[in-house]
Coordinates of C-alpha atoms and ligand atoms in Angstrom, one line a residue:
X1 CA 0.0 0.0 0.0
X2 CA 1.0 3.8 -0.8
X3 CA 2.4 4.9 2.6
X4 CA 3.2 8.2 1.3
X5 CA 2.3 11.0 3.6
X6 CA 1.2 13.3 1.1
X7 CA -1.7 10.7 -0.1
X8 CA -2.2 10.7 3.9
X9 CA -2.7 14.3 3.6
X10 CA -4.4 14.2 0.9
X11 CA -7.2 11.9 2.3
X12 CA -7.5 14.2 5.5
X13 CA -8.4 17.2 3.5
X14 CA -11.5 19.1 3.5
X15 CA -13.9 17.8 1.2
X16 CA -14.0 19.8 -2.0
X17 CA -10.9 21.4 -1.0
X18 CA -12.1 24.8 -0.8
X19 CA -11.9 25.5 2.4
X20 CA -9.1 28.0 3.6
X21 CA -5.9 26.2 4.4
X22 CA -3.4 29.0 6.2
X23 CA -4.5 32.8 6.3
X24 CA -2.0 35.5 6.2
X25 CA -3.1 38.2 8.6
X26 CA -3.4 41.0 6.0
X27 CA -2.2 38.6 3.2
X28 CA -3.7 36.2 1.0
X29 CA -6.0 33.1 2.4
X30 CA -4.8 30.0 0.8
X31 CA -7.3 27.3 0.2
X32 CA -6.8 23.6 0.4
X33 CA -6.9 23.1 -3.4
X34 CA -4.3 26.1 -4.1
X35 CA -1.7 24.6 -1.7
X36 CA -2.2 21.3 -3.5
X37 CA -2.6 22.8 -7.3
X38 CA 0.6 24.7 -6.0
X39 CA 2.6 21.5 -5.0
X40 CA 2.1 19.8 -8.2
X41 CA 3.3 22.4 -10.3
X42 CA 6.8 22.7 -7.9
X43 CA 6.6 18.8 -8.1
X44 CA 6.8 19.0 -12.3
X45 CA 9.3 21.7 -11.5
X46 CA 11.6 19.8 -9.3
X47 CA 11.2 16.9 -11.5
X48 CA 12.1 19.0 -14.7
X49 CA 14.9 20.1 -12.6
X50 CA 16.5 16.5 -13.2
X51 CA 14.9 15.0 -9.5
X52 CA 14.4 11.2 -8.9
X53 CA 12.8 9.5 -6.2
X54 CA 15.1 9.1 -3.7
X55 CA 16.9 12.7 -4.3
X56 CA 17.1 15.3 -1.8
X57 CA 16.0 18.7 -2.3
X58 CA 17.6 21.4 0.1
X59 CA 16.1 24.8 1.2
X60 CA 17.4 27.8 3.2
X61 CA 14.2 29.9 2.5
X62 CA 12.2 32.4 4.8
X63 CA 9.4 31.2 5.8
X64 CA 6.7 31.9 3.3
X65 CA 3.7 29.5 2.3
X66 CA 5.6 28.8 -1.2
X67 CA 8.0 26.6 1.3
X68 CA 5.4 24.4 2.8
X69 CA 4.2 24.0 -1.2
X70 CA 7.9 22.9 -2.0
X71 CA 7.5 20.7 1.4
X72 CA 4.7 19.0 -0.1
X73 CA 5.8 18.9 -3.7
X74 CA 8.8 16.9 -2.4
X75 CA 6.7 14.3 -0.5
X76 CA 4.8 13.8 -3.8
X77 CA 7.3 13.3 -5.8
X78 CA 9.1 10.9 -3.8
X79 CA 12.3 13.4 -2.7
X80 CA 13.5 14.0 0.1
X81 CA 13.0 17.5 1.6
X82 CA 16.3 19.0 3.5
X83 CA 14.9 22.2 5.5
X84 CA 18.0 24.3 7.0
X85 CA 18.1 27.0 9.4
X86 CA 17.8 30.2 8.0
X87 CA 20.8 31.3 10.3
X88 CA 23.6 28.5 9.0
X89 CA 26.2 30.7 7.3
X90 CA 28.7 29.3 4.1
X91 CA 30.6 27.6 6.1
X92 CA 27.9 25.0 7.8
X93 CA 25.6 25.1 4.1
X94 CA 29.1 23.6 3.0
X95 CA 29.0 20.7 4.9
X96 CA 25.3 20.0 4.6
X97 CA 25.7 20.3 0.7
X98 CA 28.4 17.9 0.9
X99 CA 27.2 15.5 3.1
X100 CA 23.9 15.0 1.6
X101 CA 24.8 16.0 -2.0
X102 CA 21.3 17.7 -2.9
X103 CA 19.9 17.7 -6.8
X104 CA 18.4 20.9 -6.1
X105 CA 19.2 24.1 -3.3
X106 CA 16.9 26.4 -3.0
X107 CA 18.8 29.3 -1.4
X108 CA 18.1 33.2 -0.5
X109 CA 19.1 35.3 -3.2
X110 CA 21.8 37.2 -1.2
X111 CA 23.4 33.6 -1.5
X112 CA 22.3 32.4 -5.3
X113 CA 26.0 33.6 -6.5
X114 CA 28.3 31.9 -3.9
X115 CA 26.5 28.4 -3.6
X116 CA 25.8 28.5 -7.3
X117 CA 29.4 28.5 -7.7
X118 CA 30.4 26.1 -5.1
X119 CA 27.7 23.9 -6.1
X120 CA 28.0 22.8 -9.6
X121 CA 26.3 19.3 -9.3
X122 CA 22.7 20.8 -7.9
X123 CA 20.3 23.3 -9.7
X124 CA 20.8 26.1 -7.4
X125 CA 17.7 28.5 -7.8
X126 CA 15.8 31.4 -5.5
X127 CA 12.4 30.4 -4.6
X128 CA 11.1 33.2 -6.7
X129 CA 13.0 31.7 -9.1
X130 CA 11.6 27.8 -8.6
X131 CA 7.8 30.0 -8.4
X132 CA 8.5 31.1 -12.0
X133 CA 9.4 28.0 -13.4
X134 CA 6.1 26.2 -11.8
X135 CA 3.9 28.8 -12.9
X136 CA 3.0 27.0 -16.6
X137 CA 3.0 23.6 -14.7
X138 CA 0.1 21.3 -14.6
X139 CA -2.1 21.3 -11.0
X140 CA -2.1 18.0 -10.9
X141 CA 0.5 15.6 -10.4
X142 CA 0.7 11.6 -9.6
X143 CA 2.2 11.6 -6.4
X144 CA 4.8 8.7 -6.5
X145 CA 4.1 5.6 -4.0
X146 CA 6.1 5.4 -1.7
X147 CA 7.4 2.8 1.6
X148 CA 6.4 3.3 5.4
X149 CA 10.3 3.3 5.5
X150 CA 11.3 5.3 2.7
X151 CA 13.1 8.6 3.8
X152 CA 10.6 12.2 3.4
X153 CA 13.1 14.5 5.0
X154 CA 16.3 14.4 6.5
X155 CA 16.9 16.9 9.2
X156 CA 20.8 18.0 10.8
X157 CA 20.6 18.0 14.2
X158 CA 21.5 21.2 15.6
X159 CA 24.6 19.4 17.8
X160 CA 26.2 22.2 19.3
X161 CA 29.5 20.1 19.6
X162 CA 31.2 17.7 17.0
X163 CA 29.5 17.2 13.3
X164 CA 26.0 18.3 13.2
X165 CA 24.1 14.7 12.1
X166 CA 21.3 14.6 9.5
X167 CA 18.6 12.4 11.0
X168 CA 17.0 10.8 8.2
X169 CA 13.0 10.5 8.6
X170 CA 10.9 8.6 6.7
X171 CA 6.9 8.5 6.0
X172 CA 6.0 6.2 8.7
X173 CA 7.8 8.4 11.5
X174 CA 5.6 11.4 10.2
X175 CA 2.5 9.8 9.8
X176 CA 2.5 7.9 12.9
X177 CA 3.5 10.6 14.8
X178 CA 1.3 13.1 13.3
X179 CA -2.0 10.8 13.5
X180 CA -0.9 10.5 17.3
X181 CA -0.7 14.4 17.8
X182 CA -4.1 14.9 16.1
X183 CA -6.1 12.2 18.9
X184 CA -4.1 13.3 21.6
X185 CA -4.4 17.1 21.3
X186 CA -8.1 16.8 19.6
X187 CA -7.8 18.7 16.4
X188 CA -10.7 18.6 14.7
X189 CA -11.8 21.0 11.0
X190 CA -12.9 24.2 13.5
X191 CA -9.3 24.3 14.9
X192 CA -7.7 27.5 13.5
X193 CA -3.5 27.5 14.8
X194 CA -1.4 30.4 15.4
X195 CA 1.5 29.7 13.6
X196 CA 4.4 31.9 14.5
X197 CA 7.5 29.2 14.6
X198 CA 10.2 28.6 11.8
X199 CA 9.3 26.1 9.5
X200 CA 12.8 24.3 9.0
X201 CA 12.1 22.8 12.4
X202 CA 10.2 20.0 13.9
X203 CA 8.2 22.0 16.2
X204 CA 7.0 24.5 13.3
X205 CA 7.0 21.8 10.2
X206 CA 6.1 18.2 11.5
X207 CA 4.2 19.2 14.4
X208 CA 2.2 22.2 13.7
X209 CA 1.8 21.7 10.1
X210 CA 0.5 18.1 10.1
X211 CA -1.8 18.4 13.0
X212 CA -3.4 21.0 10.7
X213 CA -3.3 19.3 7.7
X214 CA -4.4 16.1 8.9
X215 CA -7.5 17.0 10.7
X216 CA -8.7 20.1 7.9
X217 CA -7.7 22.4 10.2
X218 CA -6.5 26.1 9.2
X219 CA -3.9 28.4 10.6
X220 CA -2.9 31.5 10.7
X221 CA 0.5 32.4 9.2
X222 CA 2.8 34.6 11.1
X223 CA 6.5 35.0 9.4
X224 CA 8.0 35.5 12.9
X225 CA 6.7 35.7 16.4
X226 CA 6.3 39.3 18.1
X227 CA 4.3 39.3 21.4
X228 CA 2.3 42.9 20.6
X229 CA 0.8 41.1 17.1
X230 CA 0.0 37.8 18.6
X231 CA -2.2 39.1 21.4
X232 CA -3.7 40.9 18.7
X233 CA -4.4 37.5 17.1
X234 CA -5.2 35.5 19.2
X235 CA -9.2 36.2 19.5
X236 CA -8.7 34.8 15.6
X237 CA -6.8 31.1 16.7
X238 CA -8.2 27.9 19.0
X239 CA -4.8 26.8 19.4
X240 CA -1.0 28.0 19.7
X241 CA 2.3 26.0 19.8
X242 CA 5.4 27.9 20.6
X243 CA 9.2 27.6 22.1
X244 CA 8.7 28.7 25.7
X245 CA 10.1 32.0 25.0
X246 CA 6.6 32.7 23.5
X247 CA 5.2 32.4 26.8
X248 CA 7.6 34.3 28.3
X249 CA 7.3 37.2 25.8
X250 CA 3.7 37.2 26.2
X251 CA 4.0 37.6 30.0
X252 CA 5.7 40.5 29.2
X253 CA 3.1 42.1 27.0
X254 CA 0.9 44.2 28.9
X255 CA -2.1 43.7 27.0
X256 CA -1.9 40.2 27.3
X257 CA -4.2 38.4 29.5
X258 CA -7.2 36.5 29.9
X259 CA -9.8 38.6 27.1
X260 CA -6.5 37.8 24.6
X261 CA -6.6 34.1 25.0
X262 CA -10.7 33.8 25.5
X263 CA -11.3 31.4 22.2
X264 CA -8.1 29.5 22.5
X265 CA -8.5 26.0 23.9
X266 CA -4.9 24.8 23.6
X267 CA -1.5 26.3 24.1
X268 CA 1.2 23.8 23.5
X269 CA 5.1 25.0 24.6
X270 CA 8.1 22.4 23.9
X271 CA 11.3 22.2 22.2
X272 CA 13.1 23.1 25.3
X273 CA 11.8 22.8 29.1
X274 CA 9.3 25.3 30.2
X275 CA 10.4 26.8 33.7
X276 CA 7.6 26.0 36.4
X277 CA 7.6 29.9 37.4
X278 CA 6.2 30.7 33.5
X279 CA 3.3 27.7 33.8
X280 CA 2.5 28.9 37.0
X281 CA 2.3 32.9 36.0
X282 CA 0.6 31.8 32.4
X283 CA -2.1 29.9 34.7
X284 CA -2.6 33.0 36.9
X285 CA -2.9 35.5 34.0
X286 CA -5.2 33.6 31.7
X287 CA -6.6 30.5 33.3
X288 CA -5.1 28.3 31.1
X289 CA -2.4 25.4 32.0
X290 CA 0.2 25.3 29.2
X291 CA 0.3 21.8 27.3
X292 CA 4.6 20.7 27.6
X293 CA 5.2 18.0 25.6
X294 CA 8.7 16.6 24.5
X295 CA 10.4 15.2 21.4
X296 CA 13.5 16.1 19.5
X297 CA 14.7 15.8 15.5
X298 CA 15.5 11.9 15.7
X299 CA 12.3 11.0 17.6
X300 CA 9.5 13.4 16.5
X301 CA 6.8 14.0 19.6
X302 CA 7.6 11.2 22.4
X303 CA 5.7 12.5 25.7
X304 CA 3.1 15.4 26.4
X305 CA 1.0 15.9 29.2
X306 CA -2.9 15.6 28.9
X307 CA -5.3 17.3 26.6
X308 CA -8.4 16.5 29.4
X309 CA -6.5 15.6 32.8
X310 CA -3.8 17.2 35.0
X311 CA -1.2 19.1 33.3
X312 CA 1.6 19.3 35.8
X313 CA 4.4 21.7 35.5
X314 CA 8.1 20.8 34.8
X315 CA 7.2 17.3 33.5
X316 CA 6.3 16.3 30.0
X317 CA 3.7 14.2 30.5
X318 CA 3.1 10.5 29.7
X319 CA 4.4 8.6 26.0
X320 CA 2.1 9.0 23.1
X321 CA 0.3 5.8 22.0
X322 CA 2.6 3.5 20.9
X323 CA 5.9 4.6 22.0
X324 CA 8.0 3.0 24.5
X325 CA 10.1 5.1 27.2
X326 CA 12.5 4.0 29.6
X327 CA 14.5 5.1 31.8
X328 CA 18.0 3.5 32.2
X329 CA 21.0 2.9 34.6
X330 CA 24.6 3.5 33.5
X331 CA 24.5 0.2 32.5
X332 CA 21.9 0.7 30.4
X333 CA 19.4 -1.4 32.7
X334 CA 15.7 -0.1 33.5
X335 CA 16.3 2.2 36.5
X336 CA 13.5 1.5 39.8
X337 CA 11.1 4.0 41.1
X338 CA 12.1 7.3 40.5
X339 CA 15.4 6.9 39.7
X340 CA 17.6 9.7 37.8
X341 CA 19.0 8.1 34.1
X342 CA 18.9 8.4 30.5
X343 CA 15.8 8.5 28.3
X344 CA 15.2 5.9 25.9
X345 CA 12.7 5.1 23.5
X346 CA 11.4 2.9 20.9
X347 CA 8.4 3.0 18.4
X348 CA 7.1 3.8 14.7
X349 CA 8.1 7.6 15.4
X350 CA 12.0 6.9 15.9
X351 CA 14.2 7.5 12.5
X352 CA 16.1 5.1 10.6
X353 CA 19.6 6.3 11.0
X354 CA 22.1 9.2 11.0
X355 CA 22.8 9.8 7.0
X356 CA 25.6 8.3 6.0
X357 CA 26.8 7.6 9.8
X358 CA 25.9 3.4 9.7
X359 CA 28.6 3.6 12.8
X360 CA 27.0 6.8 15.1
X361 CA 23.5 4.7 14.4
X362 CA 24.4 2.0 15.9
X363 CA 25.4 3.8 19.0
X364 CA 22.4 5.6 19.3
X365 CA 20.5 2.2 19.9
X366 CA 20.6 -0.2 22.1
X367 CA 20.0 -4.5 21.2
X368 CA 15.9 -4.4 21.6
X369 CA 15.8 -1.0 19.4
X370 CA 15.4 1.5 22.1
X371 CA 17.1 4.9 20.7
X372 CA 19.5 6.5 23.1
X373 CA 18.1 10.1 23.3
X374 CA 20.7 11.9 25.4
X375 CA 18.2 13.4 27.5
X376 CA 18.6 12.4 31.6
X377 CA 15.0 12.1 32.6
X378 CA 13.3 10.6 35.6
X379 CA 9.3 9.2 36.0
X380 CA 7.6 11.3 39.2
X381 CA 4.2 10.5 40.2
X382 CA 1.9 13.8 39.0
X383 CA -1.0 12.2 41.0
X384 CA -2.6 11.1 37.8
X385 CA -2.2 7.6 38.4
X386 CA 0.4 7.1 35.8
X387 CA 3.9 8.9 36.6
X388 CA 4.8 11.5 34.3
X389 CA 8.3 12.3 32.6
X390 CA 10.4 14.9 34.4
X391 CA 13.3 16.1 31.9
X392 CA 16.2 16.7 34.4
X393 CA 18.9 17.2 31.3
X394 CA 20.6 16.9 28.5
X395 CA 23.6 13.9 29.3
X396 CA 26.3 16.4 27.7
X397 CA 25.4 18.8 30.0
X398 CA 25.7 16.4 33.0
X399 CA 28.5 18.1 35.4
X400 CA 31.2 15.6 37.1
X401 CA 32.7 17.3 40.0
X402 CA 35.3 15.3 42.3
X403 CA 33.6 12.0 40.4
X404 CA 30.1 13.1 41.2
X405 CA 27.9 14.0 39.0
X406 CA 25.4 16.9 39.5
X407 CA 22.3 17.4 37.3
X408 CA 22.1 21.3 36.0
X409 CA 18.2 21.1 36.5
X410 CA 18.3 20.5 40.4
X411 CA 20.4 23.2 41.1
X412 CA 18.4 25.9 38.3
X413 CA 15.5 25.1 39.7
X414 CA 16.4 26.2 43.5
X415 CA 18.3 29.2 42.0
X416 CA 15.3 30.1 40.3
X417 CA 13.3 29.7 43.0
X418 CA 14.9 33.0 44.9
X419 CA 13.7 35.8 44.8
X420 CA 15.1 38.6 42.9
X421 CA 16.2 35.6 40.2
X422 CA 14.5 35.3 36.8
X423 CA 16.1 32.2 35.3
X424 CA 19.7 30.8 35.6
X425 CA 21.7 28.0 33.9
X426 CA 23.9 25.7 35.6
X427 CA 26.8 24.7 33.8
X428 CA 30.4 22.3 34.5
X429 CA 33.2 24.5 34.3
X430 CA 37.2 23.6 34.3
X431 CA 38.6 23.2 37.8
X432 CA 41.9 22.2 38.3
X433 CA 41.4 20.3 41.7
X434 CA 37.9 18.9 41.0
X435 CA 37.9 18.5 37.2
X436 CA 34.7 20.2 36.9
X437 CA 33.2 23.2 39.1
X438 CA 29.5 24.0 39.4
X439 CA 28.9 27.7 38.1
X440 CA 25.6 29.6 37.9
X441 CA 24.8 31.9 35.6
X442 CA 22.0 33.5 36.9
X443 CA 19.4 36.4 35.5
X444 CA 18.2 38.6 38.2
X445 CA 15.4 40.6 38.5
X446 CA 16.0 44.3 37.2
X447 CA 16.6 46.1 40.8
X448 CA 17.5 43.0 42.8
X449 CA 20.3 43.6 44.2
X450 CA 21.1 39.8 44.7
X451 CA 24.8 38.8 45.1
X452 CA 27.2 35.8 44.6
X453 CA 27.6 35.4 48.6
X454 CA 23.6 35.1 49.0
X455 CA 23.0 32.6 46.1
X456 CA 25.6 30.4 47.7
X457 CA 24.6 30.2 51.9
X458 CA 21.2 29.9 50.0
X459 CA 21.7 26.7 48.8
X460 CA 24.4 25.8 51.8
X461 CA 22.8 23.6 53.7
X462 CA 19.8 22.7 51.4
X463 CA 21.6 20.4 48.7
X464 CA 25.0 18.1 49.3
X465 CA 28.6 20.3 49.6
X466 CA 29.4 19.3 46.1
X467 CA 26.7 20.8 44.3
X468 CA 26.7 24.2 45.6
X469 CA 28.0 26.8 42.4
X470 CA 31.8 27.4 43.1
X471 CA 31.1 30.3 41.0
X472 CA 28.0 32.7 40.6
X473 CA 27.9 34.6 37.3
X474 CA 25.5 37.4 36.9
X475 CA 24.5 38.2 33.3
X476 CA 21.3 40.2 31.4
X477 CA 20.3 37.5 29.0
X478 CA 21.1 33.5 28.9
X479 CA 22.3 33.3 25.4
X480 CA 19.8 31.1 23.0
X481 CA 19.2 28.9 20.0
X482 CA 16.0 30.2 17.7
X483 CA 14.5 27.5 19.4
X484 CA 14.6 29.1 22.4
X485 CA 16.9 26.5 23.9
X486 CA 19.8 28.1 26.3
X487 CA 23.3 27.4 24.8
X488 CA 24.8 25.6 27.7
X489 CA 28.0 25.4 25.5
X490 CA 28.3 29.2 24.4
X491 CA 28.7 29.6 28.4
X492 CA 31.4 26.7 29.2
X493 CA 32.7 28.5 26.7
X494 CA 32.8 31.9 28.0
X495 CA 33.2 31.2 31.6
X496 CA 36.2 28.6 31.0
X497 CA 38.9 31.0 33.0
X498 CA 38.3 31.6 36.5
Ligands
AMP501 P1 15.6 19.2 18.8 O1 16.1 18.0 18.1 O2 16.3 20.5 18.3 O3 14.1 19.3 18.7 O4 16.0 19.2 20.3 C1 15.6 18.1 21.1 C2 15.9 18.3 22.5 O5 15.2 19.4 23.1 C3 15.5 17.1 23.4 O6 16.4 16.1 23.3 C4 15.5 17.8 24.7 O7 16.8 17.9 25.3 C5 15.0 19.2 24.4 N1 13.5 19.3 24.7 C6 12.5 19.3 23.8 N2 11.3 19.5 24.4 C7 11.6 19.6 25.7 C8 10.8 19.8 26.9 N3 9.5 20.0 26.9 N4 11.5 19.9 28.1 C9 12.8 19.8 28.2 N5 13.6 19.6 27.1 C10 13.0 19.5 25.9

């Protein structure tokens, strides 16, 4: 059977296909039948271009709806669709060209003239330019059959150390996981989404996109996210998914507040952990209790806490039907209880490999198939019967002072919990006698006049010798990725030297 996601799509759509598909506030409302008509003429187009089933197709592209019809074209034609972060300068876009050797790039056209040159094997075109060439195309296409496991995108991990990895993704990790999302969350045709997140992402293409396009939904169609518009939208929207910074941004917006958020009936946050201070302020302001789920590039969406039932802040909830999740001891056994260890998980939504890495793959997994997420996680009983996932860290970020090891997260969250702080990251630095030291870099409130002394006989006392901060930093802003995830590295980095 066809287990192509686009004929999945297709199937889910609105009968008669006129209904509106994504409205630009201000902009044009595209219908169901013009994002489809649209993907088959960029499917001839990419085909003309010399594409084969099985080729991949590369874009660095700001995010217009022109993309998501060059997402689609490539699932119907059997290519495999290479989204890259709008921020990856020549350097990076040289390694991802090389590494996955793309038939076509579809770049910015600021950058036509320099990949062009460096590029010789692709068709290297604008996306005005690919537009132009689809324009006399055909609206329909046959959408090529593909293979659960057949590969519809590959994605590079954003590693912030070593070789970033493209995690190849195939039809059956996007269906499943979409089909999931869609139950779970209850999208249903009257849902209209506030789409504000990039769309070379998980978070903005897999998982907002195809819970919208699977149930008939609509969304609205922000190019970026900016906290004044979206409270002006948000009377127009059911449902918003965002980085946690949203939330935080929102906070912040004075005009913001209950009335703002009276028609929405979901707020999802993930792609990075959701501090319990923003749930609980979100809750107080508006009456609504944020939806945090987690997933991650290789593994799509793997936990989220409960459309009808308790939503408990700091914990990502339960696994989605069908996926497995343990937690596991240093050697890899299931840990008891409530036990701190590493995140594993197994099910239809995993990917099939690192690109080109046979070798890094098979590390990833263990024997019985569980992938090795990285992520230090523990279950904690959220008084819903079942416990609920508690992400404690990333294992790269796990600090080893003296030959113990300290989780960031235990330390953050009694940091954060003073007053006068705003957020803080806790991170291993280089200590001559201890290997690693614990340092804090910590936000404070504007006007608190918090100091290094009072952070540390705060936690004195409270948590073991060993994982009180040697150091305290003060800083303005914790440096982050576009997906709102803090850059742990960037500030090893910069607070190396005592
Ligand atoms: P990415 O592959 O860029 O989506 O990053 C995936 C990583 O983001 C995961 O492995 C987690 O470390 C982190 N992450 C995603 N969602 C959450 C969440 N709700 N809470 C904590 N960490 C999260």
């Amino acid at each position: 059977m066809d287990a192509n996601l686009y004929s999945l799509i297709e199937r889910h759509a609105p009968p008669g296909g006129n209904e509106p598909c994504l409205v630009e506030p201000g902009g044009p409302v595209v219908h169901y039948d013009d994002l489809f008509a649209m993907s088959a003429r960029v499917a001839h187009a990419l085909v003309a271009a010399g594409c084969e089933p099985g080729d991949r197709v590369a874009a660095q592209v700001d995010k217009h709806w022109h993309v998501l019809a060059l997402y689609l074209a490539c699932l119907r034609a059997g290519l495999v669709y290479l989204p890259l972060n709008t921020g990856y300068q020549r350097s990076e876009l040289e390694y991802f060209f090389a590494d996955a050797r793309p038939r076509v790039i579809v770049c910015q056209p600021d950058r036509l003239g320099t990949i062009a040159a460096g590029q010789r094997a692709a068709t290297v075109l604008t996306l005005a330019e690919l537009m132009d060439r689809a324009a006399s195309a055909p609206t329909a296409f046959a959408t090529v059959p593909r293979g659960a496991d057949d590969l519809a995108a590959i994605l590079y991990t954003s590693g912030t150390t070593g070789r970033s990895k493209g995690a190849m993704i195939t039809h059956r990790n996007l269906a499943s996981n979409a089909l999931a999302l869609v139950a779970e969350w209850g999208f249903t045709r009257g849902d209209v989404l506030l789409h504000a997140l990039p769309i070379y992402h998980v978070h903005g293409l897999f998982v907002a996109i195809h819970c919208v396009l699977l149930s008939g939904a609509r969304m609205l169609w922000l190019p970026k996210f900016d906290a004044q518009e979206v409270t002006a939208l948000l009377p127009r929207a059911t449902v918003m998914m965002g980085v946690p910074t949203f939330y935080t941004r929102l906070l912040g917006e004075p005009a913001f507040g209950r009335d703002a958020c009276a028609t929405i009936r979901l707020f999802v946050s993930g792609s990075a952990p959701l501090l319990a201070e923003t749930f609980e302020a979100f809750e107080a302001r508006t009456g609504q209790a944020i939806l945090e789920r987690y997933g991650m590039t290789e593994a799509g969406m793997i936990t989220s806490n409960p459309l009808t039932g308790p939503r408990r802040a700091g914990t990502v909830g339960t696994p989605l039907p069908g996926i497995e999740v343990r937690i596991v001891d240093e050697q890899g056994t299931p840990c008891a209880d409530e036990a701190i260890g590493g995140v594993e998980v197994r099910g239809p939504n995993i990917f099939a490999g690192y690109w080109q890495m046979p070798e890094k793959t098979r590390a990833e997994f263990t024997a019985d198939g569980y992938f090795k997420t990285g992520d230090i996680g523990q279950w904690v009983d959220a008084g819903a019967g079942t416990p609920y996932l508690r992400i404690v860290g990333r294992a790269k970020d796990l600090i080893i002072t003296g030959g113990l090891n300290v989780y960031p997260k235990e330390i953050e969250e009694r940091i954060d919990a003073l007053d006068g702080v705003v957020e803080s990251a806790v991170v291993g630095v280089p200590d001559a006698d201890f290997g690693e030291a614990v340092a804090a870099v910590v936000v404070r409130r504007g006007g608190a006049a918090l100091t290094e002394a009072q952070v540390i006989a705060a936690l004195t006392g409270e948590i073991a010798r060993f994982k009180v901060p040697k150091r305290v930093i003060f800083v303005d802003d914790l440096p982050r990725n576009a997906m709102g995830k803090v850059q742990k590295a960037v500030l090893r980095d910069r607070f190396a030297a005592p």
